mmCIF file of C-alpha atoms and ligand atoms in Angstrom:
data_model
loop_
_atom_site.group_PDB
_atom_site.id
_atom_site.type_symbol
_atom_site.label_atom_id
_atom_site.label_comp_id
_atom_site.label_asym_id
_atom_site.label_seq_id
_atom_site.Cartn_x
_atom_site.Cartn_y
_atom_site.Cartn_z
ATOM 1 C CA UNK I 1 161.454 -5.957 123.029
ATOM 2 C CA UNK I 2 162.103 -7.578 126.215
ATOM 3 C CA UNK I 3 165.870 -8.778 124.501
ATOM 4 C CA UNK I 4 166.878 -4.831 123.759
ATOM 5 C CA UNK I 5 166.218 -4.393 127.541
ATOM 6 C CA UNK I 6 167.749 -7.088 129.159
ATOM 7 C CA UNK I 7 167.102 -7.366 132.886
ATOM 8 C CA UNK I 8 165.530 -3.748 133.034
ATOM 9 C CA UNK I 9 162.602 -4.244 130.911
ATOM 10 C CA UNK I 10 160.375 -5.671 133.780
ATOM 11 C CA UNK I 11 161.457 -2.270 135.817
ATOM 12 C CA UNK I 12 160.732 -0.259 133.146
ATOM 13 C CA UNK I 13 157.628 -1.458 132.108
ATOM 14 C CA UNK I 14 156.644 -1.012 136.081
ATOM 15 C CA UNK I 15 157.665 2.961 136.177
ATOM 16 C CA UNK I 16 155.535 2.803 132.932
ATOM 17 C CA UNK I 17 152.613 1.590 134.142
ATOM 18 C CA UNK I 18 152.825 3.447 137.719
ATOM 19 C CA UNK I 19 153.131 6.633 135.710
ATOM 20 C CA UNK I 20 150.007 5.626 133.692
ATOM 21 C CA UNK I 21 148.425 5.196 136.943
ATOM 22 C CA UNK I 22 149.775 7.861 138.777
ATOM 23 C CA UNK I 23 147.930 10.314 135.951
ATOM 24 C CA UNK I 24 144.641 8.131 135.714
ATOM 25 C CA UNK I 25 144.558 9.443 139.161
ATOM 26 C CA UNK I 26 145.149 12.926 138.147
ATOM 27 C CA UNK I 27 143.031 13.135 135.355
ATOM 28 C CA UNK I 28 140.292 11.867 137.937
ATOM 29 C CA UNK I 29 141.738 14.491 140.758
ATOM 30 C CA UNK I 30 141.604 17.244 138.047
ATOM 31 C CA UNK I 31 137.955 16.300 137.015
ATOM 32 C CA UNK I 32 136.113 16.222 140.160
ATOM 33 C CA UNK I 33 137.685 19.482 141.441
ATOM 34 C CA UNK I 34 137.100 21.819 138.118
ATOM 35 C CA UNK I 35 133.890 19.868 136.567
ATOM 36 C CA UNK I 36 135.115 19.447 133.402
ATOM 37 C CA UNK I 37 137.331 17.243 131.540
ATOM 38 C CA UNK I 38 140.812 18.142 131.288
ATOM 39 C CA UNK I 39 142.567 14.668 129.776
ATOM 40 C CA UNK I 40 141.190 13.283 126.513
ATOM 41 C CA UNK I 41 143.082 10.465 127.003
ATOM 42 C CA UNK I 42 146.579 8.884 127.882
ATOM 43 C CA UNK I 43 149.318 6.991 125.858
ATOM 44 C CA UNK I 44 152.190 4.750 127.362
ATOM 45 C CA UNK I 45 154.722 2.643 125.273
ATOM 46 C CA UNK I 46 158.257 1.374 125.832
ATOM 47 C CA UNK I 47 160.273 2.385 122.680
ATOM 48 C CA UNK I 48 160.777 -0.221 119.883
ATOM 49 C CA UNK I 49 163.772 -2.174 119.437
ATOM 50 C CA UNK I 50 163.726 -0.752 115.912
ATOM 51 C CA UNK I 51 163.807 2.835 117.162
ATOM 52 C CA UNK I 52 165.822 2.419 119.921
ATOM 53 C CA UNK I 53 169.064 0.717 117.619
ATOM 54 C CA UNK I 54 168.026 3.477 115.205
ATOM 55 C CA UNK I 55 169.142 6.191 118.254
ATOM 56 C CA UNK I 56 172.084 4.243 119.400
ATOM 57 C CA UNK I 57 173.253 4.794 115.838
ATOM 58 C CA UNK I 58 172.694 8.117 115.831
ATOM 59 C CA UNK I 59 174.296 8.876 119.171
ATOM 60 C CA UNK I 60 176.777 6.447 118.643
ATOM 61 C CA UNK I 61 176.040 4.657 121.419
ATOM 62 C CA UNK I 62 176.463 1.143 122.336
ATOM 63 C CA UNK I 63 173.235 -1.053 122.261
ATOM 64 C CA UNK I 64 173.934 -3.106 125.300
ATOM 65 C CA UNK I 65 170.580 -2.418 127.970
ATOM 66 C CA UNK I 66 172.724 -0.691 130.469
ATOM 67 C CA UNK I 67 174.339 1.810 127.919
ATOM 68 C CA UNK I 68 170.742 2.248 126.451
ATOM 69 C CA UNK I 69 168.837 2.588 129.720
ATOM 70 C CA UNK I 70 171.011 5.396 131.328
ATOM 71 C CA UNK I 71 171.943 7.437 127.811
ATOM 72 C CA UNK I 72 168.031 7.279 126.384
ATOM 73 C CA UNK I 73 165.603 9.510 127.792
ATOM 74 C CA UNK I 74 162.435 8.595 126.043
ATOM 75 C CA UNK I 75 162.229 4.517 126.557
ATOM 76 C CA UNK I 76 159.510 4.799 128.777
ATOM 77 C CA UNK I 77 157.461 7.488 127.025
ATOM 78 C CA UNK I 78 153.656 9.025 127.776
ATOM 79 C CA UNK I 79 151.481 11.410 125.935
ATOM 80 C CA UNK I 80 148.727 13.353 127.600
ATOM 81 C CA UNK I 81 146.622 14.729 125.202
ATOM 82 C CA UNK I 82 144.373 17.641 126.379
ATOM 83 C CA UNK I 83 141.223 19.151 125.558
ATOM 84 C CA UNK I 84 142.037 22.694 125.770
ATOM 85 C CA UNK I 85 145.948 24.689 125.549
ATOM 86 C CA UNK I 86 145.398 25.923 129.576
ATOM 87 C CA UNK I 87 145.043 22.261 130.857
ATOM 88 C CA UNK I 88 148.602 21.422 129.379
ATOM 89 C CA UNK I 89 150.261 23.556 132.152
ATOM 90 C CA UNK I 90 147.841 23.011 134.997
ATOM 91 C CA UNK I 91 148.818 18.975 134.355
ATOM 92 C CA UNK I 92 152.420 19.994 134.106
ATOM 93 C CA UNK I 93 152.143 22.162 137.396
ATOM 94 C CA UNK I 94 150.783 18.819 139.280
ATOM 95 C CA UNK I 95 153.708 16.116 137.323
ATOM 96 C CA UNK I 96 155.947 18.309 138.751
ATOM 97 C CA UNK I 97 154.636 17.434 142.345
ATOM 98 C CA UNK I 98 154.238 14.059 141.871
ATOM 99 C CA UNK I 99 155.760 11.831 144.639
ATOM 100 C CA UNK I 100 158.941 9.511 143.377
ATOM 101 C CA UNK I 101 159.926 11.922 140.157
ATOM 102 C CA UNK I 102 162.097 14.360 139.479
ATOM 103 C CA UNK I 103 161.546 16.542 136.412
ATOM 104 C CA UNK I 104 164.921 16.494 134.670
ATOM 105 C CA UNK I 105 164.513 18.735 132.104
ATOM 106 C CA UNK I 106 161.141 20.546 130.677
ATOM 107 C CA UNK I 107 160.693 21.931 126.771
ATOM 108 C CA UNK I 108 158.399 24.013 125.681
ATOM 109 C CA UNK I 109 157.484 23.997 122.302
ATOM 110 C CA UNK I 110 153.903 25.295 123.073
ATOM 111 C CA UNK I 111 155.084 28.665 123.917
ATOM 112 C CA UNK I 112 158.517 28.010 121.353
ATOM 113 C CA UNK I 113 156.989 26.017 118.753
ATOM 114 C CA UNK I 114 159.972 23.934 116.626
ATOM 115 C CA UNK I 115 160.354 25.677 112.958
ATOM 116 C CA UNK I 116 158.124 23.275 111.219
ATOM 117 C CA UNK I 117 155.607 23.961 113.424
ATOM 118 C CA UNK I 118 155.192 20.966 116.160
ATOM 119 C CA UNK I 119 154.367 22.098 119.407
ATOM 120 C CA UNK I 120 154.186 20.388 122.464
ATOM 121 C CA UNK I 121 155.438 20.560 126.013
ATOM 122 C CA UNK I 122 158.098 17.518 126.965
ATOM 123 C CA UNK I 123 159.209 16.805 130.657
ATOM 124 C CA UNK I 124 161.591 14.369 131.289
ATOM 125 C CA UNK I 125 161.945 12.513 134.599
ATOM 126 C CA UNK I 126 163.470 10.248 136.903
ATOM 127 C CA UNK I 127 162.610 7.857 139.356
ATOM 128 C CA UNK I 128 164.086 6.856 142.031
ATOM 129 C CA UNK I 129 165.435 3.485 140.393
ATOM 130 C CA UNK I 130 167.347 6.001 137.891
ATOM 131 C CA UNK I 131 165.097 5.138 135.185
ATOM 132 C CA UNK I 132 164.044 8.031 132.607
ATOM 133 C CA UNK I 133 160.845 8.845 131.085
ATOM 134 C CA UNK I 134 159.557 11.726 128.352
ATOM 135 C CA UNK I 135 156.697 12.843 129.167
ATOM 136 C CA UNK I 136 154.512 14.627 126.394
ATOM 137 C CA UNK I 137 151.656 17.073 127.025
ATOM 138 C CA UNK I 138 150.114 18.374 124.031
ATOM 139 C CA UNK I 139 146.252 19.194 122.777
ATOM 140 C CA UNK I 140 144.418 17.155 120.620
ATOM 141 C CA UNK I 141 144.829 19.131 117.662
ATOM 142 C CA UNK I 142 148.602 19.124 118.372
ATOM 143 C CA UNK I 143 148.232 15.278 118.436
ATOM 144 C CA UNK I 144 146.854 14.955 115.113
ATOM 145 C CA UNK I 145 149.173 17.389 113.717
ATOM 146 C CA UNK I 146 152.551 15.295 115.051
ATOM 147 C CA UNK I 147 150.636 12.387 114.072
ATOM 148 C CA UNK I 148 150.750 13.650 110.533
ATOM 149 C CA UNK I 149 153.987 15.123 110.497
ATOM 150 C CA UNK I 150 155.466 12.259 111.810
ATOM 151 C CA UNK I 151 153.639 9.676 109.447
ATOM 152 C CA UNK I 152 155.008 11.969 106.358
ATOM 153 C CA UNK I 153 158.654 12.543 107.771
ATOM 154 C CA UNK I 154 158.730 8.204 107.746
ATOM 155 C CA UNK I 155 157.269 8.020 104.579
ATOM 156 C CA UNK I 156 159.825 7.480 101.655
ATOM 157 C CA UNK I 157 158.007 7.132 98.652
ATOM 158 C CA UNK I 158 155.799 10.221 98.763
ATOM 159 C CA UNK I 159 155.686 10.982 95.057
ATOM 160 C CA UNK I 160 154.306 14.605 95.558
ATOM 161 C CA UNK I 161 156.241 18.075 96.174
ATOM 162 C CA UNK I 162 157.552 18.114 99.352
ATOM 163 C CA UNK I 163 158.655 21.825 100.216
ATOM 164 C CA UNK I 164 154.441 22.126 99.189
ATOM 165 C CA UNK I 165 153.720 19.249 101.888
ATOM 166 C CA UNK I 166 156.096 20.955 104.797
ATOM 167 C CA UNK I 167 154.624 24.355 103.854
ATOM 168 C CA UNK I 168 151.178 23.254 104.067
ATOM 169 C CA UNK I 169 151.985 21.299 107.614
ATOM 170 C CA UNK I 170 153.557 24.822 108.565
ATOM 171 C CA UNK I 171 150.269 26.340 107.941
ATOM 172 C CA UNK I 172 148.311 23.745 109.227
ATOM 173 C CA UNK I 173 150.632 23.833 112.693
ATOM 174 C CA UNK I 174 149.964 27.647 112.940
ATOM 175 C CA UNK I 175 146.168 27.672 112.554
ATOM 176 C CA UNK I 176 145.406 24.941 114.714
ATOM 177 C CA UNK I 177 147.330 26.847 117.073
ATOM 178 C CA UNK I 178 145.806 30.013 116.773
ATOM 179 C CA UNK I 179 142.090 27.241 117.027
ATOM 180 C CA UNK I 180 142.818 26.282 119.820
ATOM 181 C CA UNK I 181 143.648 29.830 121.365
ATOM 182 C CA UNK I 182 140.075 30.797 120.271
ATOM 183 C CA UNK I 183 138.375 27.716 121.769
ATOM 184 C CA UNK I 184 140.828 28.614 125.107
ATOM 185 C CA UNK I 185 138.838 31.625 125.030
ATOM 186 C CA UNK I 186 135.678 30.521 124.463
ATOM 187 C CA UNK I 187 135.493 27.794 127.292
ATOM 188 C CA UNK I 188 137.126 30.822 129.465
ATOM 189 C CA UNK I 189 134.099 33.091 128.447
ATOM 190 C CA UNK I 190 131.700 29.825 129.413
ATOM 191 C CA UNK I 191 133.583 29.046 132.499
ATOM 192 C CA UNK I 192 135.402 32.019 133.838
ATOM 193 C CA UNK I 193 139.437 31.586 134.109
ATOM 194 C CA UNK I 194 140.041 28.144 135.369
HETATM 195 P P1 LIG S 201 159.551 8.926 118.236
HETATM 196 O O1 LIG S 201 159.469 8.049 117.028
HETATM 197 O O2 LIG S 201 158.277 9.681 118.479
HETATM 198 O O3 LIG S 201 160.029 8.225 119.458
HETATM 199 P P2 LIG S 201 166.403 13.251 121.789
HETATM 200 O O4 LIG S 201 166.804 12.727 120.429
HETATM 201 O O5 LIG S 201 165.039 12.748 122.233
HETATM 202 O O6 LIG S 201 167.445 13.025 122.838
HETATM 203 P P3 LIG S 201 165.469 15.807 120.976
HETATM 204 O O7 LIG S 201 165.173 15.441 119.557
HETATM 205 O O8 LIG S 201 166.078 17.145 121.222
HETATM 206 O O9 LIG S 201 166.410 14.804 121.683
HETATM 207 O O10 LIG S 201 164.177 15.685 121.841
HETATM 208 P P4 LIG S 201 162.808 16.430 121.667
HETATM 209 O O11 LIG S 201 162.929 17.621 120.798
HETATM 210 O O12 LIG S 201 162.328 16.644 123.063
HETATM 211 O O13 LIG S 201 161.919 15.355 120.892
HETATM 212 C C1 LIG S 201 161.659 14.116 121.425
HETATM 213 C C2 LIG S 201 160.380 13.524 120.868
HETATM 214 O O14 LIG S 201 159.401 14.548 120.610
HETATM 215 C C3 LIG S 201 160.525 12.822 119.525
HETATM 216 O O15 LIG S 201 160.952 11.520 119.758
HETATM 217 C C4 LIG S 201 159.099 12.886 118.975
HETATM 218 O O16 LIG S 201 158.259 11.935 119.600
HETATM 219 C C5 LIG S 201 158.667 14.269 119.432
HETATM 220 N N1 LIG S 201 159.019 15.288 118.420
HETATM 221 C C6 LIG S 201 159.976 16.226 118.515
HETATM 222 N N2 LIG S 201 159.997 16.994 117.413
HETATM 223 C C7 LIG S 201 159.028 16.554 116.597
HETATM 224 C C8 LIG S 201 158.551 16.952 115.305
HETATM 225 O O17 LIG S 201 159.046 17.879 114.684
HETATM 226 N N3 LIG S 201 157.505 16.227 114.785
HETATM 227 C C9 LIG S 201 156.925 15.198 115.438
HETATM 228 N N4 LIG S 201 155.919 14.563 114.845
HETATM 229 N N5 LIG S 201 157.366 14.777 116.666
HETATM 230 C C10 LIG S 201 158.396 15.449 117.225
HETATM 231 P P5 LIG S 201 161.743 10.699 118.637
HETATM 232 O O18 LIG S 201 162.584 9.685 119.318
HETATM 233 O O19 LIG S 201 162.457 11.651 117.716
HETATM 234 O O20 LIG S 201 160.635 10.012 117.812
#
């Protein structure tokens, strides 16, 4: 990995780790003040080399590390996975103050879910080294969903029907959504509006 990168990767893996860090702190910050837990947990990685030539191809883009660095968005990637669909926005609300970022771009597929059904809310940002990072905020049932979905979607040798499988992930997708809307409202009943 450190080849794909060239002279960046140590820099790279540093704005990973201080984001890790950086939302350690936050998950900590969020815990003592509302007395619950708000994080399940957190999930850095520096894309592989595999997926990262598999991009460049797609963008046609060249795979030198200064090419790939400034045109990919998502090398330096971390997923927050919450416990309940409020917390999402309440740890986007504090990313978005975080010292030495700024939020590029923000998409909500919690509130727009994509067709097949993946939701998720994705913030990209910068620091102040110009490095990018995706940052993905979803709930743990949205996390096992994408999980699946993604597993299937690499899979090639699925022998079974697979307009069944996407319409069964569809369905899936939309009741775990409307789950965790229910268990929103039952920790809200518990707790009062956090
Ligand atoms: P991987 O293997 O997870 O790294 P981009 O190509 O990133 O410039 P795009 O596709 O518009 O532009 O970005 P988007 O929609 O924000 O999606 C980026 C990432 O979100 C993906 O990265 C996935 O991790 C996740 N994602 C988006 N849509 C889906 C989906 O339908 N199913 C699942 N399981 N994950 C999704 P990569 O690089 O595509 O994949």
């Amino acid at each position: 990995m450190e080849k794909i990168y060239g002279n960046h990767y140590y820099r790279l893996l540093a704005f990973k780790e201080s984001l890790e860090n950086e939302i350690t702190r936050l998950e900590q910050t969020l815990e003592a003040f509302y007395q619950t837990n708000m994080i399940d947990h957190i999930m850095g990685r520096l894309k592989s080399e595999e997926s990262v030539l598999e991009k460049c191809r797609k963008k046609n883009l060249e795979a030198t590390p200064d090419v790939i660095v400034s045109s990919i968005h998502d090398i330096v990637g971390i997923r927050i996975v919450c416990t309940f669909v409020d917390d999402i926005f309440k740890v986007r609300d504090a990313i978005r103050e975080f010292n030495g970022i700024t939020v590029i771009e923000e998409k909500d597929y919690v509130a727009n879910a994509k067709p097949n059904g993946y939701r998720s809310y994705h913030m990209i940002v910068q620091n102040t080294e110009g490095y990018y990072a995706e940052i993905q905020i979803r709930t743990i049932s949205m996390d096992t969903w994408a999980a699946l979905e993604h597993d299937i979607k690499y899979k090639k040798d699925i022998n079974v029907n697979k307009e069944l499988i996407t319409a069964e992930l569809k369905r899936c997708a939309d009741e775990l959504a409307s789950t965790d809307i229910s268990m929103q409202t039952i920790r809200n009943m518990i707790y009062g509006q956090m």
